[in-house]
Amino acid sequence: MSEESDSLRTSPSAASLSENDLPPPAEPAGYVCSLTEELVTKAREELQEKPEWRLRDVQALRDMVRKEYPNLSTSLEDAFLLRFLRARKFDYDRALQLLINYHSCRRSWPEVFSNLRPSALKEVLASGFLTVLPHTDPRGCHILCIRPDRWIPNNYPITENIRAIYLTLEKLIQSEETQDGFPIRIKAVHVVNEPRIFKGIFAIIKPFLKEKIANRFFLHGSDLNSLHTNLPRNILPKEYGGTAGELDITAWNAVLLASEEDFVREFCQPVPACDSILGQALLPEGLTSDAPCDDSMRAVKSQLYSCY
């Protein structure tokens, strides 16, 4: 997940390498922009992305990877590297660090990322623990719906839920319109039907969050009218007081299962063991592979994440 930054663009000349310094890898697939004119303008204003500089910036990041991390097993395709440039507003150094962090987490948390493919998570997907709603919000953000009460701890460990979330996020950012962080940005977290204890816990931790992050959390309780002031009823299913019909998990599950080959290619290939190149793993705080299956976590009935 990325945070917005006002970082200045690093000079491309600092990242350029002579041909003699580079190994002879195969040329990455060429990039074809799929953004609408509206999104191109938005990317220019919010991310400092200039179409006329885009491929130059990608090449600069590619050169940095080849020079500073020649043994890093990573895609160097234009579209893949663009994810990290956009997530860090085309600051080369910070984009490179995000790329290293991304691979560090993947290699150091094998119980989550090994064999990460839809067919390995059919039980989680069938449970309805998470899905993506078919309609975006007025800003064009996808809405990820997570329902913790659908998780039965005796059926599978909590890491399977985490794997399903990462699987979904990876699929979402394959679309160029959704790229901006994870490289992905969480624009808002709407929690409904939360128990009182959740509100108390959040009140304790809120002062320790950055103001920008804290302001993206909305606790609605059972007040669906409060939810509708942020997410229109016409994009929400009936379960959340919406008019978009019953919540259907089958459509998104089908999208994921149809992407099996993509995930096999990306996550089911042998990778080098974590070494000094990547350093210490950067795991999400508070999540470990042996986290106890606590039924109290299921008390939060559902959460809606509006993101892109």
mmCIF file of C-alpha atoms in Angstrom:
data_model
loop_
_atom_site.group_PDB
_atom_site.id
_atom_site.type_symbol
_atom_site.label_atom_id
_atom_site.label_comp_id
_atom_site.label_asym_id
_atom_site.label_seq_id
_atom_site.Cartn_x
_atom_site.Cartn_y
_atom_site.Cartn_z
ATOM 1 C CA MET A 1 0.000 0.000 0.000
ATOM 2 C CA SER A 2 1.410 3.326 -0.911
ATOM 3 C CA GLU A 3 1.065 6.782 0.569
ATOM 4 C CA GLU A 4 0.977 9.996 -1.393
ATOM 5 C CA SER A 5 4.237 11.890 -1.504
ATOM 6 C CA ASP A 6 5.500 15.195 -2.771
ATOM 7 C CA SER A 7 8.913 13.763 -3.506
ATOM 8 C CA LEU A 8 10.810 15.372 -6.387
ATOM 9 C CA ARG A 9 11.689 13.424 -9.500
ATOM 10 C CA THR A 10 15.209 12.026 -9.406
ATOM 11 C CA SER A 11 17.352 13.064 -12.342
ATOM 12 C CA PRO A 12 17.402 10.295 -14.963
ATOM 13 C CA SER A 13 21.047 10.955 -15.714
ATOM 14 C CA ALA A 14 21.966 9.653 -12.250
ATOM 15 C CA ALA A 15 20.310 6.327 -13.025
ATOM 16 C CA SER A 16 21.586 5.848 -16.569
ATOM 17 C CA LEU A 17 24.182 3.190 -17.304
ATOM 18 C CA SER A 18 26.482 2.660 -20.219
ATOM 19 C CA GLU A 19 25.831 -0.336 -22.444
ATOM 20 C CA ASN A 20 29.079 -1.945 -21.268
ATOM 21 C CA ASP A 21 27.810 -2.029 -17.686
ATOM 22 C CA LEU A 22 24.630 -3.923 -18.539
ATOM 23 C CA PRO A 23 24.140 -7.679 -18.866
ATOM 24 C CA PRO A 24 22.444 -8.821 -22.067
ATOM 25 C CA PRO A 25 18.903 -9.669 -20.840
ATOM 26 C CA ALA A 26 16.023 -10.196 -23.212
ATOM 27 C CA GLU A 27 14.165 -7.021 -24.075
ATOM 28 C CA PRO A 28 11.040 -6.570 -21.900
ATOM 29 C CA ALA A 29 7.660 -6.408 -23.563
ATOM 30 C CA GLY A 30 6.797 -2.985 -24.919
ATOM 31 C CA TYR A 31 4.272 -0.814 -23.131
ATOM 32 C CA VAL A 32 0.986 0.262 -24.692
ATOM 33 C CA CYS A 33 -0.934 2.859 -22.694
ATOM 34 C CA SER A 34 -4.560 1.915 -22.005
ATOM 35 C CA LEU A 35 -5.469 4.985 -19.966
ATOM 36 C CA THR A 36 -8.279 7.255 -21.073
ATOM 37 C CA GLU A 37 -7.523 10.925 -21.727
ATOM 38 C CA GLU A 38 -9.157 11.740 -18.394
ATOM 39 C CA LEU A 39 -6.877 9.325 -16.530
ATOM 40 C CA VAL A 40 -3.808 10.555 -18.418
ATOM 41 C CA THR A 41 -4.609 14.068 -17.186
ATOM 42 C CA LYS A 42 -5.188 12.780 -13.651
ATOM 43 C CA ALA A 43 -1.878 10.899 -13.676
ATOM 44 C CA ARG A 44 -0.081 14.028 -14.836
ATOM 45 C CA GLU A 45 -1.619 16.169 -12.088
ATOM 46 C CA GLU A 46 -1.467 13.702 -9.179
ATOM 47 C CA LEU A 47 1.525 11.503 -9.982
ATOM 48 C CA GLN A 48 3.752 13.781 -12.096
ATOM 49 C CA GLU A 49 3.464 11.222 -14.896
ATOM 50 C CA LYS A 50 4.231 12.782 -18.264
ATOM 51 C CA PRO A 51 3.427 10.581 -21.274
ATOM 52 C CA GLU A 52 6.370 11.976 -23.205
ATOM 53 C CA TRP A 53 8.754 10.956 -20.365
ATOM 54 C CA ARG A 54 7.075 7.696 -19.355
ATOM 55 C CA LEU A 55 9.309 5.219 -21.220
ATOM 56 C CA ARG A 56 12.433 7.169 -20.316
ATOM 57 C CA ASP A 57 11.473 6.933 -16.644
ATOM 58 C CA VAL A 58 10.786 3.204 -16.917
ATOM 59 C CA GLN A 59 14.167 2.651 -18.551
ATOM 60 C CA ALA A 60 15.889 4.617 -15.806
ATOM 61 C CA LEU A 61 14.327 2.385 -13.135
ATOM 62 C CA ARG A 62 15.174 -0.717 -15.169
ATOM 63 C CA ASP A 63 18.804 0.404 -15.372
ATOM 64 C CA MET A 64 18.924 0.956 -11.609
ATOM 65 C CA VAL A 65 17.631 -2.567 -10.952
ATOM 66 C CA ARG A 66 20.173 -4.105 -13.323
ATOM 67 C CA LYS A 67 23.067 -2.184 -11.790
ATOM 68 C CA GLU A 68 22.207 -2.263 -8.070
ATOM 69 C CA TYR A 69 20.354 -5.600 -7.835
ATOM 70 C CA PRO A 70 21.576 -7.733 -10.765
ATOM 71 C CA ASN A 71 20.529 -10.986 -9.042
ATOM 72 C CA LEU A 72 17.011 -9.849 -8.202
ATOM 73 C CA SER A 73 14.526 -12.169 -9.864
ATOM 74 C CA THR A 74 11.923 -9.655 -10.999
ATOM 75 C CA SER A 75 9.982 -8.688 -14.059
ATOM 76 C CA LEU A 76 11.474 -5.747 -15.939
ATOM 77 C CA GLU A 77 8.524 -5.223 -18.226
ATOM 78 C CA ASP A 78 7.391 -1.650 -18.726
ATOM 79 C CA ALA A 79 3.903 -2.178 -17.279
ATOM 80 C CA PHE A 80 5.265 -3.894 -14.158
ATOM 81 C CA LEU A 81 7.850 -1.208 -13.392
ATOM 82 C CA LEU A 82 5.274 1.519 -14.019
ATOM 83 C CA ARG A 83 3.326 0.254 -10.996
ATOM 84 C CA PHE A 84 6.180 1.218 -8.698
ATOM 85 C CA LEU A 85 6.943 4.524 -10.398
ATOM 86 C CA ARG A 86 3.314 5.576 -10.112
ATOM 87 C CA ALA A 87 3.151 4.457 -6.494
ATOM 88 C CA ARG A 88 6.051 6.790 -5.654
ATOM 89 C CA LYS A 89 5.203 9.644 -8.017
ATOM 90 C CA PHE A 90 8.060 8.817 -10.361
ATOM 91 C CA ASP A 91 10.758 9.289 -7.735
ATOM 92 C CA TYR A 92 13.267 6.702 -9.005
ATOM 93 C CA ASP A 93 14.979 5.980 -5.687
ATOM 94 C CA ARG A 94 11.726 5.516 -3.782
ATOM 95 C CA ALA A 95 10.235 3.410 -6.579
ATOM 96 C CA LEU A 96 13.288 1.133 -6.458
ATOM 97 C CA GLN A 97 12.983 0.801 -2.688
ATOM 98 C CA LEU A 98 9.307 -0.096 -3.022
ATOM 99 C CA LEU A 99 10.187 -2.765 -5.569
ATOM 100 C CA ILE A 100 12.792 -4.251 -3.205
ATOM 101 C CA ASN A 101 10.335 -4.136 -0.297
ATOM 102 C CA TYR A 102 7.729 -5.892 -2.437
ATOM 103 C CA HIS A 103 10.065 -8.769 -3.257
ATOM 104 C CA SER A 104 11.433 -8.893 0.279
ATOM 105 C CA CYS A 105 7.951 -9.453 1.646
ATOM 106 C CA ARG A 106 7.177 -12.093 -0.971
ATOM 107 C CA ARG A 107 10.351 -14.084 -0.315
ATOM 108 C CA SER A 108 10.283 -13.768 3.449
ATOM 109 C CA TRP A 109 6.647 -14.739 3.946
ATOM 110 C CA PRO A 110 6.441 -18.004 1.957
ATOM 111 C CA GLU A 111 3.381 -19.257 3.828
ATOM 112 C CA VAL A 112 1.470 -16.429 2.152
ATOM 113 C CA PHE A 113 3.121 -16.043 -1.231
ATOM 114 C CA SER A 114 4.217 -19.570 -2.151
ATOM 115 C CA ASN A 115 1.830 -21.276 -4.552
ATOM 116 C CA LEU A 116 -0.350 -18.161 -4.544
ATOM 117 C CA ARG A 117 -2.974 -19.052 -7.118
ATOM 118 C CA PRO A 118 -6.779 -19.099 -7.207
ATOM 119 C CA SER A 119 -7.174 -22.869 -7.308
ATOM 120 C CA ALA A 120 -5.273 -23.143 -3.999
ATOM 121 C CA LEU A 121 -7.785 -20.813 -2.328
ATOM 122 C CA LYS A 122 -11.082 -22.201 -3.524
ATOM 123 C CA GLU A 123 -12.330 -22.776 0.021
ATOM 124 C CA VAL A 124 -11.726 -19.145 1.012
ATOM 125 C CA LEU A 125 -13.314 -17.843 -2.170
ATOM 126 C CA ALA A 126 -16.348 -20.129 -1.781
ATOM 127 C CA SER A 127 -16.857 -18.945 1.805
ATOM 128 C CA GLY A 128 -17.591 -15.397 0.677
ATOM 129 C CA PHE A 129 -14.903 -13.989 2.958
ATOM 130 C CA LEU A 130 -14.057 -11.414 0.315
ATOM 131 C CA THR A 131 -15.192 -10.233 -3.077
ATOM 132 C CA VAL A 132 -14.974 -7.181 -5.298
ATOM 133 C CA LEU A 133 -18.248 -5.419 -6.031
ATOM 134 C CA PRO A 134 -19.127 -5.159 -9.734
ATOM 135 C CA HIS A 135 -19.506 -1.373 -9.685
ATOM 136 C CA THR A 136 -16.860 1.239 -8.874
ATOM 137 C CA ASP A 137 -17.564 4.293 -6.749
ATOM 138 C CA PRO A 138 -18.034 7.763 -8.307
ATOM 139 C CA ARG A 139 -14.239 8.306 -8.283
ATOM 140 C CA GLY A 140 -13.639 5.112 -10.212
ATOM 141 C CA CYS A 141 -12.330 3.212 -7.180
ATOM 142 C CA HIS A 142 -12.957 -0.522 -6.931
ATOM 143 C CA ILE A 143 -14.727 -1.679 -3.783
ATOM 144 C CA LEU A 144 -13.303 -4.677 -1.957
ATOM 145 C CA CYS A 145 -15.819 -6.249 0.426
ATOM 146 C CA ILE A 146 -14.397 -8.285 3.326
ATOM 147 C CA ARG A 147 -16.746 -10.215 5.645
ATOM 148 C CA PRO A 148 -14.760 -11.633 8.608
ATOM 149 C CA ASP A 149 -17.807 -13.449 9.967
ATOM 150 C CA ARG A 150 -17.603 -15.832 6.992
ATOM 151 C CA TRP A 151 -14.279 -17.187 8.233
ATOM 152 C CA ILE A 152 -14.561 -20.365 10.330
ATOM 153 C CA PRO A 153 -11.162 -20.768 12.072
ATOM 154 C CA ASN A 154 -11.469 -24.550 12.319
ATOM 155 C CA ASN A 155 -11.620 -24.808 8.528
ATOM 156 C CA TYR A 156 -8.333 -23.108 7.645
ATOM 157 C CA PRO A 157 -5.724 -20.779 9.208
ATOM 158 C CA ILE A 158 -5.893 -17.006 9.041
ATOM 159 C CA THR A 159 -3.013 -16.922 6.573
ATOM 160 C CA GLU A 160 -5.377 -18.288 3.919
ATOM 161 C CA ASN A 161 -7.509 -15.150 4.293
ATOM 162 C CA ILE A 162 -4.402 -13.006 3.926
ATOM 163 C CA ARG A 163 -3.427 -14.950 0.809
ATOM 164 C CA ALA A 164 -6.863 -14.352 -0.680
ATOM 165 C CA ILE A 165 -6.573 -10.609 -0.014
ATOM 166 C CA TYR A 166 -3.157 -10.402 -1.674
ATOM 167 C CA LEU A 167 -4.442 -12.492 -4.581
ATOM 168 C CA THR A 168 -7.308 -10.042 -5.078
ATOM 169 C CA LEU A 169 -5.074 -6.982 -4.845
ATOM 170 C CA GLU A 170 -2.628 -8.457 -7.344
ATOM 171 C CA LYS A 171 -5.480 -9.075 -9.771
ATOM 172 C CA LEU A 172 -6.858 -5.568 -9.333
ATOM 173 C CA ILE A 173 -3.561 -3.874 -10.140
ATOM 174 C CA GLN A 174 -3.179 -5.823 -13.371
ATOM 175 C CA SER A 175 -5.577 -3.247 -14.771
ATOM 176 C CA GLU A 176 -3.698 -0.041 -15.520
ATOM 177 C CA GLU A 177 -6.618 2.084 -14.311
ATOM 178 C CA THR A 178 -6.213 0.723 -10.772
ATOM 179 C CA GLN A 179 -2.453 1.184 -10.425
ATOM 180 C CA ASP A 180 -1.231 3.595 -7.829
ATOM 181 C CA GLY A 181 0.223 1.669 -4.980
ATOM 182 C CA PHE A 182 0.954 -2.053 -3.600
ATOM 183 C CA PRO A 183 1.542 -0.771 -5.465
ATOM 184 C CA ILE A 184 -2.075 0.256 -4.576
ATOM 185 C CA ARG A 185 -3.720 2.999 -2.509
ATOM 186 C CA ILE A 186 -6.506 2.481 0.009
ATOM 187 C CA LYS A 187 -8.761 5.490 -0.414
ATOM 188 C CA ALA A 188 -11.207 4.615 2.373
ATOM 189 C CA VAL A 189 -12.119 1.850 4.819
ATOM 190 C CA HIS A 190 -15.804 1.650 5.723
ATOM 191 C CA VAL A 191 -16.642 -0.673 8.627
ATOM 192 C CA VAL A 192 -20.255 -1.656 9.298
ATOM 193 C CA ASN A 193 -21.802 -3.732 12.065
ATOM 194 C CA GLU A 194 -18.651 -3.483 14.144
ATOM 195 C CA PRO A 195 -18.904 -4.444 17.850
ATOM 196 C CA ARG A 196 -18.280 -1.895 20.600
ATOM 197 C CA ILE A 197 -14.919 -3.433 21.443
ATOM 198 C CA PHE A 198 -13.731 -2.650 17.932
ATOM 199 C CA LYS A 199 -14.579 1.013 18.380
ATOM 200 C CA GLY A 200 -12.693 1.053 21.671
ATOM 201 C CA ILE A 201 -9.611 -0.562 20.178
ATOM 202 C CA PHE A 202 -9.647 1.804 17.226
ATOM 203 C CA ALA A 203 -9.952 4.808 19.549
ATOM 204 C CA ILE A 204 -6.758 3.665 21.282
ATOM 205 C CA ILE A 205 -4.693 3.163 18.140
ATOM 206 C CA LYS A 206 -6.031 6.110 16.141
ATOM 207 C CA PRO A 207 -3.728 8.708 17.782
ATOM 208 C CA PHE A 208 -0.735 6.661 16.622
ATOM 209 C CA LEU A 209 -1.811 6.673 12.981
ATOM 210 C CA LYS A 210 -0.868 9.374 10.532
ATOM 211 C CA GLU A 211 -3.725 11.834 10.268
ATOM 212 C CA LYS A 212 -4.152 11.108 6.565
ATOM 213 C CA ILE A 213 -4.513 7.384 7.260
ATOM 214 C CA ALA A 214 -6.766 7.793 10.300
ATOM 215 C CA ASN A 215 -9.109 10.036 8.322
ATOM 216 C CA ARG A 216 -9.686 7.253 5.807
ATOM 217 C CA PHE A 217 -11.389 5.003 8.376
ATOM 218 C CA PHE A 218 -15.163 5.297 8.793
ATOM 219 C CA LEU A 219 -17.008 3.323 11.482
ATOM 220 C CA HIS A 220 -20.725 3.191 10.669
ATOM 221 C CA GLY A 221 -22.035 0.616 13.128
ATOM 222 C CA SER A 222 -25.531 -0.401 12.026
ATOM 223 C CA ASP A 223 -26.243 3.027 10.488
ATOM 224 C CA LEU A 224 -26.383 2.263 6.776
ATOM 225 C CA ASN A 225 -27.512 5.804 6.008
ATOM 226 C CA SER A 226 -24.096 6.907 7.227
ATOM 227 C CA LEU A 227 -22.496 4.441 4.819
ATOM 228 C CA HIS A 228 -24.598 5.763 1.939
ATOM 229 C CA THR A 229 -23.263 9.281 2.396
ATOM 230 C CA ASN A 230 -19.908 7.889 1.261
ATOM 231 C CA LEU A 231 -20.916 5.051 -1.061
ATOM 232 C CA PRO A 232 -24.068 5.534 -3.162
ATOM 233 C CA ARG A 233 -26.836 2.993 -2.752
ATOM 234 C CA ASN A 234 -26.925 2.242 -6.475
ATOM 235 C CA ILE A 235 -23.477 0.584 -6.345
ATOM 236 C CA LEU A 236 -24.088 -1.390 -3.142
ATOM 237 C CA PRO A 237 -25.798 -4.784 -2.804
ATOM 238 C CA LYS A 238 -29.009 -5.218 -0.870
ATOM 239 C CA GLU A 239 -27.094 -6.521 2.175
ATOM 240 C CA TYR A 240 -25.732 -3.001 2.686
ATOM 241 C CA GLY A 241 -28.977 -1.173 1.970
ATOM 242 C CA GLY A 242 -28.142 -0.814 -1.697
ATOM 243 C CA THR A 243 -30.151 -1.228 -4.866
ATOM 244 C CA ALA A 244 -27.640 -3.245 -6.919
ATOM 245 C CA GLY A 245 -29.235 -6.612 -6.138
ATOM 246 C CA GLU A 246 -28.012 -9.487 -3.990
ATOM 247 C CA LEU A 247 -24.311 -9.707 -3.152
ATOM 248 C CA ASP A 248 -22.870 -12.067 -5.767
ATOM 249 C CA ILE A 249 -19.450 -13.597 -5.081
ATOM 250 C CA THR A 250 -19.447 -15.892 -8.115
ATOM 251 C CA ALA A 251 -18.530 -13.247 -10.701
ATOM 252 C CA TRP A 252 -15.327 -12.154 -8.977
ATOM 253 C CA ASN A 253 -14.409 -15.740 -8.121
ATOM 254 C CA ALA A 254 -14.714 -16.577 -11.818
ATOM 255 C CA VAL A 255 -12.419 -13.668 -12.719
ATOM 256 C CA LEU A 256 -9.774 -14.944 -10.314
ATOM 257 C CA LEU A 257 -10.047 -18.584 -11.365
ATOM 258 C CA ALA A 258 -9.727 -17.560 -15.017
ATOM 259 C CA SER A 259 -6.378 -15.954 -14.106
ATOM 260 C CA GLU A 260 -4.833 -19.203 -12.873
ATOM 261 C CA GLU A 261 -2.071 -19.289 -15.477
ATOM 262 C CA ASP A 262 -1.013 -15.709 -14.731
ATOM 263 C CA PHE A 263 -0.590 -16.474 -11.032
ATOM 264 C CA VAL A 264 1.212 -19.765 -11.717
ATOM 265 C CA ARG A 265 3.696 -17.889 -13.875
ATOM 266 C CA GLU A 266 4.208 -15.129 -11.304
ATOM 267 C CA PHE A 267 4.027 -16.937 -7.938
ATOM 268 C CA CYS A 268 4.662 -20.633 -8.514
ATOM 269 C CA GLN A 269 8.170 -20.519 -9.941
ATOM 270 C CA PRO A 270 11.325 -21.280 -7.899
ATOM 271 C CA VAL A 271 12.892 -18.131 -6.442
ATOM 272 C CA PRO A 272 16.197 -17.603 -4.632
ATOM 273 C CA ALA A 273 16.093 -17.832 -0.858
ATOM 274 C CA CYS A 274 15.988 -14.533 0.996
ATOM 275 C CA ASP A 275 19.548 -13.264 1.289
ATOM 276 C CA SER A 276 21.551 -10.140 1.917
ATOM 277 C CA ILE A 277 20.300 -8.600 -1.295
ATOM 278 C CA LEU A 278 16.856 -8.139 0.149
ATOM 279 C CA GLY A 279 17.710 -7.984 3.813
ATOM 280 C CA GLN A 280 15.182 -8.176 6.595
ATOM 281 C CA ALA A 281 11.624 -9.029 5.610
ATOM 282 C CA LEU A 282 9.060 -6.273 5.748
ATOM 283 C CA LEU A 283 5.987 -8.031 7.075
ATOM 284 C CA PRO A 284 2.714 -6.255 7.820
ATOM 285 C CA GLU A 285 2.652 -5.414 11.500
ATOM 286 C CA GLY A 286 0.729 -7.746 13.746
ATOM 287 C CA LEU A 287 0.390 -10.575 11.214
ATOM 288 C CA THR A 288 2.323 -13.817 11.655
ATOM 289 C CA SER A 289 1.874 -17.255 10.244
ATOM 290 C CA ASP A 290 1.051 -18.710 13.651
ATOM 291 C CA ALA A 291 -1.479 -16.049 14.623
ATOM 292 C CA PRO A 292 -4.139 -17.701 16.811
ATOM 293 C CA CYS A 293 -7.589 -18.289 15.349
ATOM 294 C CA ASP A 294 -9.568 -15.944 17.549
ATOM 295 C CA ASP A 295 -13.345 -16.077 17.149
ATOM 296 C CA SER A 296 -13.557 -12.474 18.363
ATOM 297 C CA MET A 297 -12.159 -11.385 14.976
ATOM 298 C CA ARG A 298 -15.288 -12.723 13.335
ATOM 299 C CA ALA A 299 -17.444 -10.269 15.268
ATOM 300 C CA VAL A 300 -16.700 -7.580 12.709
ATOM 301 C CA LYS A 301 -19.346 -8.600 10.224
ATOM 302 C CA SER A 302 -18.153 -6.771 7.133
ATOM 303 C CA GLN A 303 -15.824 -4.119 5.860
ATOM 304 C CA LEU A 304 -15.863 -2.248 2.584
ATOM 305 C CA TYR A 305 -12.555 -1.078 1.168
ATOM 306 C CA SER A 306 -12.741 1.539 -1.527
ATOM 307 C CA CYS A 307 -9.473 1.458 -3.390
ATOM 308 C CA TYR A 308 -7.566 1.765 -6.629
#
